[in-house]
Short mmCIF file of C-alpha atoms in Angstrom, two decimals:
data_model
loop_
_atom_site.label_atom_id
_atom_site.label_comp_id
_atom_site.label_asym_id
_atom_site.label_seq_id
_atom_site.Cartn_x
_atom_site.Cartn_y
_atom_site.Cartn_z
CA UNK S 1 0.00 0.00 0.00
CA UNK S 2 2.94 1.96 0.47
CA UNK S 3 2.63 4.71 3.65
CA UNK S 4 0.90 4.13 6.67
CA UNK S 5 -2.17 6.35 5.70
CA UNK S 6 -2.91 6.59 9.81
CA UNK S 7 -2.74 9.63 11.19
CA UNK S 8 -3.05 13.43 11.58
CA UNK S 9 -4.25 15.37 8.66
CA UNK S 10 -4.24 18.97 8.14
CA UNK S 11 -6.92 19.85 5.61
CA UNK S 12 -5.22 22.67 3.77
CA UNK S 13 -6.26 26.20 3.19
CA UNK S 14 -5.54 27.57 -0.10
CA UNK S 15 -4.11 31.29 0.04
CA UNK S 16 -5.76 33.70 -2.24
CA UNK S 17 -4.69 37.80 -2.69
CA UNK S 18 -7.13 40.22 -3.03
CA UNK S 19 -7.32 39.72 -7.03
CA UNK S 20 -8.17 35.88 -6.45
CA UNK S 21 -4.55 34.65 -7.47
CA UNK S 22 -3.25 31.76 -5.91
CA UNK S 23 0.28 32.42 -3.51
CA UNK S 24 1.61 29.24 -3.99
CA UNK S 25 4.89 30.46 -1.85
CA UNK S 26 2.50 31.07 1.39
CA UNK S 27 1.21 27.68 0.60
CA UNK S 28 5.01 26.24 0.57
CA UNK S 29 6.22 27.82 3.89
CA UNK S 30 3.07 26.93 5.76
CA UNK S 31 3.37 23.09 4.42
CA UNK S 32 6.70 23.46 5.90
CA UNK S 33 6.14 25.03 8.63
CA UNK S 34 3.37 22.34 9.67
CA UNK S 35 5.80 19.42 8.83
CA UNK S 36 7.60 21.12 11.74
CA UNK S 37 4.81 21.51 13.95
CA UNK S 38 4.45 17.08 13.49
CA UNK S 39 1.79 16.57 11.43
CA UNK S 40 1.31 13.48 9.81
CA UNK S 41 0.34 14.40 6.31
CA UNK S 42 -1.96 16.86 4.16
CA UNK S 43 -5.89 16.81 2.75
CA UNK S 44 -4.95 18.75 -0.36
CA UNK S 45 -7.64 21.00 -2.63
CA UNK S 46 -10.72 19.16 0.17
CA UNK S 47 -13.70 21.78 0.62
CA UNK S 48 -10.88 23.96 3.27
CA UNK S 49 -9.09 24.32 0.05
CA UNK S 50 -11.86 26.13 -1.28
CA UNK S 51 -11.64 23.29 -4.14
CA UNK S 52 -14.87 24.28 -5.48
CA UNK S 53 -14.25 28.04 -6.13
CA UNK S 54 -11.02 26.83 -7.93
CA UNK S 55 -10.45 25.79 -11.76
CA UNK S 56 -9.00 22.39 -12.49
CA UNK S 57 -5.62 23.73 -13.59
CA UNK S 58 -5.72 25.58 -10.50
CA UNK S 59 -6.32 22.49 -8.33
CA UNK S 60 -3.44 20.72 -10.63
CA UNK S 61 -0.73 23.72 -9.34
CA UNK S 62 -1.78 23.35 -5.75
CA UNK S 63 -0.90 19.58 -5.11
CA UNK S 64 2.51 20.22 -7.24
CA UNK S 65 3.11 22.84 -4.75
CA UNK S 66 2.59 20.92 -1.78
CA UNK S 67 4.05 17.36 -3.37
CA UNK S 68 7.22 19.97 -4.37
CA UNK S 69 7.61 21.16 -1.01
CA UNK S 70 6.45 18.14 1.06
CA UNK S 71 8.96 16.04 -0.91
CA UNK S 72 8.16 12.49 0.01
CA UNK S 73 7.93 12.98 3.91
CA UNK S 74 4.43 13.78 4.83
CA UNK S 75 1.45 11.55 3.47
CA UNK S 76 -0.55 13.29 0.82
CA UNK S 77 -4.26 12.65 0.12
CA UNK S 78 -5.47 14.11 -3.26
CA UNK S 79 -8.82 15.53 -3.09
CA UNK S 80 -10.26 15.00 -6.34
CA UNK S 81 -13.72 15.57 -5.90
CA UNK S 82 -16.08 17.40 -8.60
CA UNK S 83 -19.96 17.40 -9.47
CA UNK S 84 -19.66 14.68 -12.14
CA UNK S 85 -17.14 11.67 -13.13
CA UNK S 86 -15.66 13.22 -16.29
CA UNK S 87 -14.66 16.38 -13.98
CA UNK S 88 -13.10 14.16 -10.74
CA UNK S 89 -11.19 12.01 -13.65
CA UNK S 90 -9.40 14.47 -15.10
CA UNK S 91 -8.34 15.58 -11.38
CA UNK S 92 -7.68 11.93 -10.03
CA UNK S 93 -5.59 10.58 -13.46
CA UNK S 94 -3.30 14.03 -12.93
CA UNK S 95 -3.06 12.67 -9.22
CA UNK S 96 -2.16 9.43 -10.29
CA UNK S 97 0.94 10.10 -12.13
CA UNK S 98 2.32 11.41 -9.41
CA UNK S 99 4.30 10.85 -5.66
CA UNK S 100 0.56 11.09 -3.70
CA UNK S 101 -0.50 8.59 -1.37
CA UNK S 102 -4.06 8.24 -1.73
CA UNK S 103 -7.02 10.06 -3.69
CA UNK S 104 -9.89 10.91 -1.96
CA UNK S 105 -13.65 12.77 -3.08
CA UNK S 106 -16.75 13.72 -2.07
CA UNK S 107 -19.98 12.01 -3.27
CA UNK S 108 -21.65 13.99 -6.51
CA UNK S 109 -23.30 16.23 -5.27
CA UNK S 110 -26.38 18.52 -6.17
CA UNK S 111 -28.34 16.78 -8.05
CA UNK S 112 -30.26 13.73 -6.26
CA UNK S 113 -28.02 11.01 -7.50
CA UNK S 114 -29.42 7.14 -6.65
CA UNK S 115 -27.44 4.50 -4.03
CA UNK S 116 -26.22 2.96 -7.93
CA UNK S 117 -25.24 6.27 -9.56
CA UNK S 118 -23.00 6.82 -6.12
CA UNK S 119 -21.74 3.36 -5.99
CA UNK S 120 -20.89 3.79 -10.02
CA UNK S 121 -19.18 7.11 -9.41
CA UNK S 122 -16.96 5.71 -6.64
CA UNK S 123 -15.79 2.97 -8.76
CA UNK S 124 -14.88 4.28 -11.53
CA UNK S 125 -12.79 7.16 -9.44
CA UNK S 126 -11.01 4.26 -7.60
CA UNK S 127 -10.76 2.04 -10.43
CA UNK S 128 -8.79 4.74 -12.42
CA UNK S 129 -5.81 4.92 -10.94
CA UNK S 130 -3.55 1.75 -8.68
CA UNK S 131 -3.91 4.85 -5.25
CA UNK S 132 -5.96 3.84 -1.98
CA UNK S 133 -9.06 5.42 -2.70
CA UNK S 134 -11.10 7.28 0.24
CA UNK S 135 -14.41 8.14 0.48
CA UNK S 136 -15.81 11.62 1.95
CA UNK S 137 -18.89 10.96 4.04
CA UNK S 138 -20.18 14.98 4.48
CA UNK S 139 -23.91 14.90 4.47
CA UNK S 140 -24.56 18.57 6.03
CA UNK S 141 -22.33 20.03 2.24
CA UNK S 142 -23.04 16.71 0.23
CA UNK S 143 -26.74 15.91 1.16
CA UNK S 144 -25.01 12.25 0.61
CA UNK S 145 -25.06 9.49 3.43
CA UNK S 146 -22.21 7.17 3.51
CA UNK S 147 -24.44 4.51 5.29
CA UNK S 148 -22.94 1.26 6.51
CA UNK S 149 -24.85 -0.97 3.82
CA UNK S 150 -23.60 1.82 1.26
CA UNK S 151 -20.11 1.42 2.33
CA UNK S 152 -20.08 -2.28 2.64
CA UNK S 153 -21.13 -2.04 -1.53
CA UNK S 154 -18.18 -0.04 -1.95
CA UNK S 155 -15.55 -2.03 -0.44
CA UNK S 156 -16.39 -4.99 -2.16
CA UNK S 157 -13.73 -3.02 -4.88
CA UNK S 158 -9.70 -3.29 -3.44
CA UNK S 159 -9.03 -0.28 -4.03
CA UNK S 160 -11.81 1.51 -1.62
CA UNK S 161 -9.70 1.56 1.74
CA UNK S 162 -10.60 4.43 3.73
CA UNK S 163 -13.37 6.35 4.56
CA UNK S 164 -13.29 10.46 6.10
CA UNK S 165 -16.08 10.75 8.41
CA UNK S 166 -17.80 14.17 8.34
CA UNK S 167 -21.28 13.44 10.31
CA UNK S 168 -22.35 13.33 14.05
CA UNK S 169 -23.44 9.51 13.71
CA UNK S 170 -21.37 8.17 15.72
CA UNK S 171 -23.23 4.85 15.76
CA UNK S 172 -22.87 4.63 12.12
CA UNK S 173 -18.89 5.44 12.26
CA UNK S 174 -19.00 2.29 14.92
CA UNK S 175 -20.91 0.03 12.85
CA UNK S 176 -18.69 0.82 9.81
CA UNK S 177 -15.39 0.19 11.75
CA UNK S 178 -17.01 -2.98 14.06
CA UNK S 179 -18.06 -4.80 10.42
CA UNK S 180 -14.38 -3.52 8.84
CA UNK S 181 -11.69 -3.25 10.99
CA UNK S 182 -9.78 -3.23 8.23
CA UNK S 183 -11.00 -0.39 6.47
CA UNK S 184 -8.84 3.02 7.18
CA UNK S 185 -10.99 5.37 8.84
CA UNK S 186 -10.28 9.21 9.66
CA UNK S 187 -12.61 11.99 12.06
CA UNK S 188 -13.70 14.71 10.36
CA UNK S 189 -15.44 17.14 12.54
CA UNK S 190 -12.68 19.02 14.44
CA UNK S 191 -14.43 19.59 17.51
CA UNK S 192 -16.02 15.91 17.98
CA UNK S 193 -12.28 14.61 17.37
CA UNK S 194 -12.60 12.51 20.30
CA UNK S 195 -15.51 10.83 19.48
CA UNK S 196 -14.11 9.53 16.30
CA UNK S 197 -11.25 8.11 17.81
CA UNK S 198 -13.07 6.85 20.79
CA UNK S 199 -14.88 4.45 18.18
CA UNK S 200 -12.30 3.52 16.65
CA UNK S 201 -10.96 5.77 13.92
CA UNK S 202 -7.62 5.72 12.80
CA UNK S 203 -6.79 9.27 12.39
CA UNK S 204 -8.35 12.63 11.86
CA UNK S 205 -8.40 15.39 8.73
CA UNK S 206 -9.42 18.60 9.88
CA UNK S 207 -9.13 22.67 9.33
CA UNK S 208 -8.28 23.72 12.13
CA UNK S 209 -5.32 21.46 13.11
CA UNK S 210 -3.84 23.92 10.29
CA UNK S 211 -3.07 25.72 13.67
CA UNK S 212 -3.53 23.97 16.40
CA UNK S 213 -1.76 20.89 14.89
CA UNK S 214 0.21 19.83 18.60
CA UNK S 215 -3.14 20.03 20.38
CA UNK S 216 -4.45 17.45 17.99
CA UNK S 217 -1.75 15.47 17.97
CA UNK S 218 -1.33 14.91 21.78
CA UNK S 219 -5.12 14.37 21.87
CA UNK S 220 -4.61 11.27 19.63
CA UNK S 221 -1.95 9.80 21.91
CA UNK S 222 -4.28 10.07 24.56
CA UNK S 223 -6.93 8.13 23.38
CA UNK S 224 -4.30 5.61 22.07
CA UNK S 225 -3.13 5.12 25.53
CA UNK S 226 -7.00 5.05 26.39
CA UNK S 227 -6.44 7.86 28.75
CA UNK S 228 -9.98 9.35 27.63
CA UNK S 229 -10.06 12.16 30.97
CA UNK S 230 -6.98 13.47 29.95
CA UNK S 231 -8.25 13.77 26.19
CA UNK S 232 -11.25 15.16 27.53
CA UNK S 233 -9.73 17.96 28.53
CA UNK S 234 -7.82 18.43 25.48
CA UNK S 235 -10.84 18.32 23.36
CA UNK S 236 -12.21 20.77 25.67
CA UNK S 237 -9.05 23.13 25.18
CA UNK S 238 -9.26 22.45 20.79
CA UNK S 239 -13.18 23.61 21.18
CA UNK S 240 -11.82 26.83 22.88
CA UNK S 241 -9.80 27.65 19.60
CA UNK S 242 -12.32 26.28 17.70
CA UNK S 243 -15.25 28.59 18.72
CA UNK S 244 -13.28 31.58 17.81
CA UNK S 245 -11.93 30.41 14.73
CA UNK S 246 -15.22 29.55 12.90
CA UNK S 247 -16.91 32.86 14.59
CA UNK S 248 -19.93 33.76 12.18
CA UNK S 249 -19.33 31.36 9.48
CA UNK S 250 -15.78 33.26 9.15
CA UNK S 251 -13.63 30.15 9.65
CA UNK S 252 -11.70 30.50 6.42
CA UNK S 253 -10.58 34.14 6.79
CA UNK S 254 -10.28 34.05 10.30
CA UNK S 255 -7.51 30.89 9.85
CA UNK S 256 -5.42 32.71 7.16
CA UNK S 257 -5.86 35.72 9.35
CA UNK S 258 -3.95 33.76 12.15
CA UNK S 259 -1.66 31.61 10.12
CA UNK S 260 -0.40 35.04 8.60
CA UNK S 261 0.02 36.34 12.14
CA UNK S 262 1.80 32.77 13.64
CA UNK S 263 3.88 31.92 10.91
CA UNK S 264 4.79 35.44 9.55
CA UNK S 265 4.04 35.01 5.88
CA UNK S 266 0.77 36.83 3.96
CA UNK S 267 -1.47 33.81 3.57
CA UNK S 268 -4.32 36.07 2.05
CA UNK S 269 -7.82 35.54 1.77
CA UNK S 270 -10.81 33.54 0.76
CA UNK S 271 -11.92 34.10 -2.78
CA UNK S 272 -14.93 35.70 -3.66
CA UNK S 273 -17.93 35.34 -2.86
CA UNK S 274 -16.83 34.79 0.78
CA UNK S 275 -16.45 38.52 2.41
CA UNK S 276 -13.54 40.04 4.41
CA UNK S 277 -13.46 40.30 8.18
CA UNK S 278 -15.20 42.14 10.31
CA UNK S 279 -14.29 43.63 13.75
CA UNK S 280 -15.56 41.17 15.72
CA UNK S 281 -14.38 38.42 13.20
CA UNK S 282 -10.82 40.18 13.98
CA UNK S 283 -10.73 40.12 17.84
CA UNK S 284 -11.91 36.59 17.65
CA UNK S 285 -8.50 35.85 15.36
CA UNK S 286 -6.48 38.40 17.98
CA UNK S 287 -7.76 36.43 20.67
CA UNK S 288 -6.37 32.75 19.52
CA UNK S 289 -3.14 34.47 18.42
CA UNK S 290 -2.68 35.63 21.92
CA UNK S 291 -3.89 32.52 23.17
CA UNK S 292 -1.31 30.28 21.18
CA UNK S 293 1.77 32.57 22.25
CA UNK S 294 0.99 31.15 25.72
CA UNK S 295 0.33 27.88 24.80
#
């Protein structure tokens, strides 16, 4: 299979200027800088990428930058996801020819596909390329349930190993990994992190551990050593940072905001239609600056 694909995931953020242009040298220093801070890999062009605002080519440029500056000692998953096959194809075959780990999507979305059209869709991503291929199981973005009898259908092809659990069903995620062990299985919301890895999950991808990576990274130790009191209250400390950070449906500005701050590079701003900062939007970033300095 190649790399462990276990782990800690930063879900990257994709730094725009004002004019919409990508700053694919912000993207390289913060890649590097997080590869400092531990992290076990990167979620690259995922919906915290702002994939969907971006062209294909553009989406193409950003993994090269990250594979470029990553070289070969992080694990990269390739978010190829797009509303229809032909789109995700072109995006997975680029990914294929080159040093990424795994290739990942979210269901099509939109339009009220059936449990076949889903099943279809995932198979011929996975089947187009010799990568691990994991699923993205977002319903509140999607309006797509990754059910347990939808995912057993799907791993009855090889090359489906992994699944990134977006959703509060906890029972579901348990059900999934009780019937699977096997299958590779990573928390998505940020500040349920413990949940997923109290049932059994194998690693996390999430936004937020763009800066608060350590935090994240002890909290999985914890719950590997099954001390779940002491990763209580680290889960308690990551919703602290967490609150601020997605303040009024702000998240992505307010995280550039404090990346530019932390790391001292201009990491820019969401693109259009997504608005600037506002004061309160601002003291919220202040505040988790201030509160990381101490940390």
């Amino acid at each position: 299979m190649g790399k462990n694909l276990s782990g800690i995931y930063a879900a990257l953020f994709t730094p725009f200027d004002k004019d919409g242009k990508i700053l694919y040298d912000s993207l390289q220093k913060h890649v590097e800088y997080l590869i400092g801070q531990g992290i076990d890999g990167f979620y690259v062009n995922g919906s915290t990428g702002e994939a969907f605002l971006m062209t294909p080519a553009e989406r193409k440029k950003v993994l090269e930058a990250v594979i470029e500056v990553n070289a070969s000692r992080k694990t990269i998953i390739s978010h190829c996801g797009a509303i229809g096959t032909d789109l995700t194809l072109d995006l997975v075959r680029h990914s294929a020819d080159l040093p990424v780990d795994a290739i990942s999507s979210v269901p099509p979305f939109y339009y009220h596909f059936s449990e076949d059209d889903l099943i279809q869709y995932y198979n011929d991503l996975a089947n187009a390329s010799d990568k691990p291929f994991i699923v993205y199981n977002m319903p509140k973005f999607s309006g797509v349930v990754i059910t347990p009898s939808i995912m057993a259908r799907l791993r009855d092809n090889p090359r489906i190993q992994g699944l990134k659990f977006t959703y509060n069903d906890f029972a579901a995620l348990q059900a999934i990994k009780h019937s699977d062990p096997d299958l590779i299985i990573y928390n998505g919301s940020d500040e349920m992190c413990i949940c997923g890895l109290a049932m059994g999950c194998d690693g996390a991808i999430g936004s937020t551990y763009n800066m608060i990576a350590p935090l994240v990274l002890k909290l999985r130790q914890l719950c590997c050593s099954n001390d779940f009191e002491a990763a209580r209250k680290v889960q308690d400390e990551m919703n602290e940072y967490i609150k601020l950070m997605t303040l009024n449906g702000k998240h992505f500005n307010i995280s550039k905001y404090i990346i530019s701050k932390v790391e001292g590079i201009d990491y820019g701003y969401a693109r259009k239609p997504f608005g600037p900062l506002g004061p309160a939007e601002i003291e919220a970033a202040e505040k988790v600056i201030e509160m990381l300095s101490h940390a």
